Coordinates of C-alpha atoms in Angstrom, one line a residue:
X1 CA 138.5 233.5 232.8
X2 CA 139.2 236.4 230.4
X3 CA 138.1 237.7 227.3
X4 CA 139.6 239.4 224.6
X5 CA 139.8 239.3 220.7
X6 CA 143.5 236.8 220.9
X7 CA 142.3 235.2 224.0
X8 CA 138.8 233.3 224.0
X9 CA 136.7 232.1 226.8
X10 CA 133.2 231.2 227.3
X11 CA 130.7 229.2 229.2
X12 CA 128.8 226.4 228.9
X13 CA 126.7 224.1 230.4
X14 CA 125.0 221.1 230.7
X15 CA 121.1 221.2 228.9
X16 CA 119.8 221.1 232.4
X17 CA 117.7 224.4 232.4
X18 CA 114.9 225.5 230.5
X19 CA 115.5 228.3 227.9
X20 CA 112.9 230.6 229.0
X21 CA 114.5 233.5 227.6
X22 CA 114.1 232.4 224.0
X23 CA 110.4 233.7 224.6
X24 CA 111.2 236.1 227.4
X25 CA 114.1 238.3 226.6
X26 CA 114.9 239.2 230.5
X27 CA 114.3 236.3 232.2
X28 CA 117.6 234.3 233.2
X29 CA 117.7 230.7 232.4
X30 CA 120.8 229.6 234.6
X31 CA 120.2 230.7 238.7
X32 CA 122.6 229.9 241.1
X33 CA 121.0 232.3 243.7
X34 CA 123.7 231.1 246.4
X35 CA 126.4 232.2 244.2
X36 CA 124.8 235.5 243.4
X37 CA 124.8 234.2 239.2
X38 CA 122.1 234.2 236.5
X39 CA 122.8 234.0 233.3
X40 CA 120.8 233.1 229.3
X41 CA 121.3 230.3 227.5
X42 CA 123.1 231.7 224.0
X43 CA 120.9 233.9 221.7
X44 CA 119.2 232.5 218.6
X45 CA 120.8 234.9 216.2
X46 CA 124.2 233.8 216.5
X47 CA 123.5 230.5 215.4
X48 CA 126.3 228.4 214.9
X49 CA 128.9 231.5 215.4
X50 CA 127.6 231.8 218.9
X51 CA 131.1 231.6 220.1
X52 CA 132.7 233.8 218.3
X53 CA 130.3 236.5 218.8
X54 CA 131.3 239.4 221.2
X55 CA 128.2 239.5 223.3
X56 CA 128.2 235.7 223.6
X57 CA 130.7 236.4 226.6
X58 CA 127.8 236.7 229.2
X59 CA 126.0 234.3 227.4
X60 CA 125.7 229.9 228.3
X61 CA 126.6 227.8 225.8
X62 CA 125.6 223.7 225.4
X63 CA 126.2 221.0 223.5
X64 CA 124.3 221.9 220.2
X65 CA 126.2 225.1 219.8
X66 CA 129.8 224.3 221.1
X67 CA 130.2 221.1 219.3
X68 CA 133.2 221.5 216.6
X69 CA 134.9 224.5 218.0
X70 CA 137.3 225.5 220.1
X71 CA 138.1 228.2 222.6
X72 CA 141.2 229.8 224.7
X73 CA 139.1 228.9 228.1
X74 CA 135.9 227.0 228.8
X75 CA 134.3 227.2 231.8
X76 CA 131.7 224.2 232.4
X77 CA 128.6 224.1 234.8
X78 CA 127.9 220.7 235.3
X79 CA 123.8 220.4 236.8
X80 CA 122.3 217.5 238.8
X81 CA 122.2 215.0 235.7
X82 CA 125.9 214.0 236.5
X83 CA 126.6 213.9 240.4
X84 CA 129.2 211.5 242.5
X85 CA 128.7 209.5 245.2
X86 CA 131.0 208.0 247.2
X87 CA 133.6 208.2 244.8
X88 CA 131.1 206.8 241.9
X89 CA 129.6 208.9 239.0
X90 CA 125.6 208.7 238.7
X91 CA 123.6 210.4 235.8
X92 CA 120.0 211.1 235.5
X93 CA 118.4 211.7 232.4
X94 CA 115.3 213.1 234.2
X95 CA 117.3 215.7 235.3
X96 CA 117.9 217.0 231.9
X97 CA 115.6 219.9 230.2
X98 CA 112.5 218.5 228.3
X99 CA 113.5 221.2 225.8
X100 CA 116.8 218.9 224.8
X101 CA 116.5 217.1 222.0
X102 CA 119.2 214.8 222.9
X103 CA 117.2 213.5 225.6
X104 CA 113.4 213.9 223.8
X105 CA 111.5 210.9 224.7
X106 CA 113.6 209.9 227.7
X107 CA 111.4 210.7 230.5
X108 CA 108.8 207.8 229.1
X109 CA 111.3 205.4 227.9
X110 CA 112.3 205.3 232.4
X111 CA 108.6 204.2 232.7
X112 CA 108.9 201.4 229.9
X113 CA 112.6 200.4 230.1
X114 CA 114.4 201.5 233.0
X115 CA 117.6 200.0 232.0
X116 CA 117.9 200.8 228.5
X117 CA 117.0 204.6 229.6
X118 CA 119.4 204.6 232.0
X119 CA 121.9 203.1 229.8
X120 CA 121.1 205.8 227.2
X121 CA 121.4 208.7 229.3
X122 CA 124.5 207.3 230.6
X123 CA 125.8 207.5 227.6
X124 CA 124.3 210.8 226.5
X125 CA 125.2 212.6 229.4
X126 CA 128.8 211.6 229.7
X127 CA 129.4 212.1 225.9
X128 CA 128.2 216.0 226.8
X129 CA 130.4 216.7 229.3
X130 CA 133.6 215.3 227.5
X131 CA 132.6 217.2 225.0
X132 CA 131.9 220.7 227.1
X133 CA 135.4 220.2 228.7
X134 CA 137.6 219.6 225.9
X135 CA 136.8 223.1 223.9
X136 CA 139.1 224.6 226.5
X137 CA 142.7 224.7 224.3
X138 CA 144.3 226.2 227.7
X139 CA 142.3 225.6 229.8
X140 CA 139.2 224.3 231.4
X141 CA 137.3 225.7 234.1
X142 CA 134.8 223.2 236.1
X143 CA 131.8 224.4 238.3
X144 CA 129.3 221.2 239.8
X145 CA 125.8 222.5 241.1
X146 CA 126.6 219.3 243.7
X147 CA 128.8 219.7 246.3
X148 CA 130.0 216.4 246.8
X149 CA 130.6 216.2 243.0
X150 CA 132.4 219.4 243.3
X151 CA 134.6 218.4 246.0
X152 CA 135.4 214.9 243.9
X153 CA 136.6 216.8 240.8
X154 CA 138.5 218.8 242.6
X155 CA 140.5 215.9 244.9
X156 CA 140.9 214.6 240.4
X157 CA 143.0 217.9 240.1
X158 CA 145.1 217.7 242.6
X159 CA 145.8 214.3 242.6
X160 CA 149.4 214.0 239.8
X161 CA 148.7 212.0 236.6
X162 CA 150.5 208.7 236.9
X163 CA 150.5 208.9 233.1
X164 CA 154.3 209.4 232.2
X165 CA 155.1 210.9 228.5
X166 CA 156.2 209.0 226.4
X167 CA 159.4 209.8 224.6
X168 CA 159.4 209.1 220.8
X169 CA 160.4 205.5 219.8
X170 CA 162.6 206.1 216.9
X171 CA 165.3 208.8 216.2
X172 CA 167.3 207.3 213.8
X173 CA 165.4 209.0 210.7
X174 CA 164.8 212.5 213.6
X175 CA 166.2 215.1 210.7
X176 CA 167.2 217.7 213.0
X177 CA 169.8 216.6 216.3
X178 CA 168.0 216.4 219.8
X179 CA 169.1 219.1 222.3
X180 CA 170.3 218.9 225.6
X181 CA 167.8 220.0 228.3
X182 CA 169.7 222.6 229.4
X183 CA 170.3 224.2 225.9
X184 CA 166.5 224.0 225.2
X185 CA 164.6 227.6 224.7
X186 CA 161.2 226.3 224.2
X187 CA 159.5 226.4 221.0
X188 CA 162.4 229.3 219.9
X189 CA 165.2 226.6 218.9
X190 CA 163.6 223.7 219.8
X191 CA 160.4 222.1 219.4
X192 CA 159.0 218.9 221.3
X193 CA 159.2 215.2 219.9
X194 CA 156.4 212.4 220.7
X195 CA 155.4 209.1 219.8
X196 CA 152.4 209.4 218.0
X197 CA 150.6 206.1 219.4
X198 CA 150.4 208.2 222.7
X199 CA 150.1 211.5 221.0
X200 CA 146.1 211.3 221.5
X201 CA 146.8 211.9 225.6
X202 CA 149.2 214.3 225.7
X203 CA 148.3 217.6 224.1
X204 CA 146.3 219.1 226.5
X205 CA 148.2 221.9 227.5
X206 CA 150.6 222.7 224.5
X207 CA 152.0 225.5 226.5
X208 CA 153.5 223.7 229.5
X209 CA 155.2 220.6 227.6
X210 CA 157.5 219.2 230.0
X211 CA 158.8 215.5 230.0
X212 CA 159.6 214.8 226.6
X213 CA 162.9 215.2 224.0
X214 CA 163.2 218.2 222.4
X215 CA 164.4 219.0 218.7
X216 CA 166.0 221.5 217.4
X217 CA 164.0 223.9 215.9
X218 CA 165.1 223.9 211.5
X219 CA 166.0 227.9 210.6
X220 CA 163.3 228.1 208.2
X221 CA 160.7 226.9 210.3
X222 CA 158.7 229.8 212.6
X223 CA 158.1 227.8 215.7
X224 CA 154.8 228.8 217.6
X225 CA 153.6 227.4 221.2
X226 CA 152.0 224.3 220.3
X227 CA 153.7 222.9 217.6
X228 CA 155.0 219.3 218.3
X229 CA 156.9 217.0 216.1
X230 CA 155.5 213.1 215.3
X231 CA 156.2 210.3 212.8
X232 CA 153.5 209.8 210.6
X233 CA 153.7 205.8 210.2
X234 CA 151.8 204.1 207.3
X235 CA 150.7 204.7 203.4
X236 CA 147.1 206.7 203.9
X237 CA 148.1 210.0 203.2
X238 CA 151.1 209.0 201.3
X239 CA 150.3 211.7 198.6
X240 CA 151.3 214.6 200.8
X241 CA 153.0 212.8 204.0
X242 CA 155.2 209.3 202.8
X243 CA 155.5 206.5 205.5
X244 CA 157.8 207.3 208.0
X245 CA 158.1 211.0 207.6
X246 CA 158.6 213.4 210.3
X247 CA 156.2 215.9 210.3
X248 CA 154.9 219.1 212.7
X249 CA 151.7 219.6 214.0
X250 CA 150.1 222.7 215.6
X251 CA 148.2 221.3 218.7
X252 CA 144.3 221.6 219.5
X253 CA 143.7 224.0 216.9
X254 CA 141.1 226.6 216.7
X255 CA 138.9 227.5 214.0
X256 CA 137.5 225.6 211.5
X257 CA 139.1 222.8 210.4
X258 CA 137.5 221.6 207.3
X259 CA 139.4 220.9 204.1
X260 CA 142.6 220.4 206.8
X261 CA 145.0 217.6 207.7
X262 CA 144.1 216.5 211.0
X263 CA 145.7 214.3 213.5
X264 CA 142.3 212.9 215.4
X265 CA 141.8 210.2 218.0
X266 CA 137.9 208.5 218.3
X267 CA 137.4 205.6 220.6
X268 CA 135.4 204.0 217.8
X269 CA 138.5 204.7 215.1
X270 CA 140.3 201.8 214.3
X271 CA 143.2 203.1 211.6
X272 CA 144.2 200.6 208.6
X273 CA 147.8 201.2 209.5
X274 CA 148.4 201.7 213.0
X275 CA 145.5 200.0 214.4
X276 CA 145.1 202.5 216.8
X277 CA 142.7 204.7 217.8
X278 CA 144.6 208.1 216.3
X279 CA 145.0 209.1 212.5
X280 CA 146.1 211.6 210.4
X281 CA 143.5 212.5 207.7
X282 CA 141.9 215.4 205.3
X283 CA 138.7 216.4 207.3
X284 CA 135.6 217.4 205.8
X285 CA 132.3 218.3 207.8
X286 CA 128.2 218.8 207.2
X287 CA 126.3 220.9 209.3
X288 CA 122.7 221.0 209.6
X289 CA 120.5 223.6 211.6
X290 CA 117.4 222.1 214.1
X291 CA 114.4 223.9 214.6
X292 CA 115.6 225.6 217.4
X293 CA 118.1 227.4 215.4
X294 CA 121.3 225.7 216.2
X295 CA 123.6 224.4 214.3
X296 CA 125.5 221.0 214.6
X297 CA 127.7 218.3 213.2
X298 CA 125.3 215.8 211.0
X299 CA 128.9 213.8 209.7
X300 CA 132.6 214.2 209.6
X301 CA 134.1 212.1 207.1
X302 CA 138.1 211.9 207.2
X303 CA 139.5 211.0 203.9
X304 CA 143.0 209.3 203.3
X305 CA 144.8 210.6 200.4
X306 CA 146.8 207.6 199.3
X307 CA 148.3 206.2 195.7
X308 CA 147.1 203.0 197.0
X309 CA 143.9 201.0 196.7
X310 CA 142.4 200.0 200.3
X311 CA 141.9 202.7 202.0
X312 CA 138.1 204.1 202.6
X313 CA 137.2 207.2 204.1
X314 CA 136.0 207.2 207.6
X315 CA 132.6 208.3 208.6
X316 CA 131.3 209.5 211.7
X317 CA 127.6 210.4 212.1
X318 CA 125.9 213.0 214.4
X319 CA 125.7 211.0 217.4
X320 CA 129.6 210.1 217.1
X321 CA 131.2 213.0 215.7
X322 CA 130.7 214.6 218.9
X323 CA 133.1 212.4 220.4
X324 CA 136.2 212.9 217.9
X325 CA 139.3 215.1 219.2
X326 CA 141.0 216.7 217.3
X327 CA 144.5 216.6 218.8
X328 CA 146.4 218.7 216.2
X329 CA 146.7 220.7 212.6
X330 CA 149.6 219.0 209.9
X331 CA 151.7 221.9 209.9
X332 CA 154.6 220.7 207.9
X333 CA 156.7 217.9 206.9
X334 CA 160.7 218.2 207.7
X335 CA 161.9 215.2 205.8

C-alpha cells in the first residue's frame, strides 16, 4: 500500500493485542517477529480523526476507530480469533484482547453459557472483520496470523465470482441513448447503468466496471471514476428524487457523509418501497467517545423526505450501525 494526501491507506486490525503502548510509549503492541513487523495500536490524541492524521500511517487501527470512514486502501491483520479449518471458519472470543469492550465479559460468559458465548462472539467477530475490510474504496489488503486461514483467503481470490452484473431492467425512461461498447471512453462520454436491486454487490471497485451498459455521459455533467447511474424506484424521497427518476451516484464515498443522500444496503433494512435490503435516504449520525478515548457510531438514523404520510425514519443503533454500507453518494438527478 501507499500513502499520500489524494491516495489514503492504512492498517487495521483485529482487537487481538493488548494496547500496551497507551501506558508505554515505545513498546509495540502488534509483533509478528517472523515477518520482521511491530507496530502501535493508534494514538489517543487523534481520536476519532485517527485516520486522517499523517502520522497515523505507521499506526494500527480497529474497529472503534475505523468504524464510519473510509480509506483509498486498507490493509487488515486478521489474529487467531477468526481461523479456518478445513474449509470452515471458527472464531474464538477468548482470543480477543481483555482490553475490548466489545468482547468485556466474554471470557466468563464461556464458563456459564458456552453456547450463547460462542454464539456472541461469532457474531462479534465476524461483524469486525466485514467491517475492517470494507473501508478499503480500492482496495483491500488481507494478512491472517494463521496459515491455513491465510492460504484459504487467498484460494477466495483467485477463485472468479460466479456473480454476473446485472444489466439495468428498464431503459425505456434511460434519458441519455446507451453506447456501443466499442464507442465507450469510460467515465469521459459514458458513465455505467445498473439495476439498483443488485446495486448493493457491485460497487466494490468503481474503477474497473466491466460487464454492464454504458450511457452516454450528458455535456453538462463532469463525469468522475465512480459515478454510476440507477433508477430510484418508489415515493420516500420524492421531495428531491420523484419515482422513477434516473439519478447518479458517486460510489463508496469518502468523508463524512452526514446530512447527505445515501444509497445504503443493511441486512436488517427492509425498505417500504422496494422491500429490499438497499435504500436511498438523508443520513444523519451521533457519535459518542468511550473512556478509552475513541470515538464511535452510537445511531445512524436515515430519514426519507417524502410528501407522503407512511414513511418513518430508520434507525440503527451502535451495535448495528457498524454493519451498514454505504454503497454510494446521490450525485444528481438526469430526468
Amino acid at each position: 500500500m501507499s500513502h499520500n494526501a489524494n491516495n489514503r491507506a492504512r492498517m487495521v486490525a483485529g482487537y487481538c493485542w493488548d494496547w500496551k503502548s497507551k501506558k508505554d510509549p515505545v513498546a509495540m503492541d502488534i509483533e509478528l517477529p517472523e515477518h520482521d513487523f511491530a507496530a502501535q495500536w493508534n494514538l489517543t490524541r487523534d481520536g476519532s480523526l485517527w485516520a486522517l492524521a499523517e502520522h497515523s500511517v505507521e499506526q494500527i487501527g480497529c474497529i472503534h476507530t475505523i468504524q464510519g470512514l473510509e480509506l483509498d486502501y486498507v490493509g487488515v491483520i486478521i489474529g487467531p480469533d477468526l481461523i479456518v479449518r478445513d474449509g470452515v471458519i471458527q472464531t474464538d472470543g477468548r482470543k480477543r484482547s481483555s482490553m475490548d469492550r466489545s468482547v468485556r465479559g466474554i471470557r466468563k460468559l464461556y464458563k456459564e453459557d458456552p453456547e450463547t458465548a460462542k454464539r456472541e462472539a461469532d457474531e462479534i467477530i465476524k461483524n469486525t472483520y466485514r467491517t475492517l475490510m470494507t473501508r478499503g474504496m480500492k482496495g483491500c489488503f488481507v494478512f491472517c496470523t494463521d496459515p491455513e486461514t491465510n492460504a484459504w483467503f487467498r484460494e477466495q481470490i483467485q477463485t472468479p465470482s460466479a456473480n454476473p452484473v446485472m444489466r439495468a431492467a428498464d431503459y425505456e425512461a434511460l434519458p441519455y441513448p446507451l453506447l456501443d461498447t466499442q464507442e465507450v471512453v469510460p467515465f469521459e462520454n459514458a458513465l455505467p447503468v445498473y439495476d439498483l436491486a443488485v446495486a448493493a454487490g457491485e460497487f466494490s471497485d468503481p474503477q474497473a466496471v466491466e460487464d454492464c451498459d454504458w450511457m452516454q455521459r450528458p455535456d453538462w455533467l463532469k463525469a468522475e471514476p465512480g459515478h454510476f447511474v440507477t433508477r430510484v424506484v418508489g415515493e420516500s424521497m420524492n421531495q428531491r428524487i420523484p419515482s422513477g427518476t434516473w439519478c447518479v451516484f458517486r460510489a463508496n464515498p469518502a468523508g463524512t457523509r452526514e446530512g447527505k443522500i445515501v444509497l445504503v444496503s443493511h441486512r436488517d433494512i427492509q425498505d417500504a418501497d422496494t422491500g429490499g435490503r438497499y435504500t436511498v435516504k438523508r443520513y444523519h449520525s451521533e457519535k459518542s467517545e468511550d473512556d478509552e478515548g475513541q470515538w464511535y457510531h452510537t445511531r445512524i438514523v436515515l430519514k426519507p423526505e417524502s410528501r407522503l404520510f407512511g414513511y418513518r425514519d430508520i434507525e440503527l443503533t451502535e451495535d448495528a450501525a457498524s454493519d451498514l454500507q454505504v454503497i454510494g453518494e446521490f450525485v444528481t438527478t438526469l430526468s
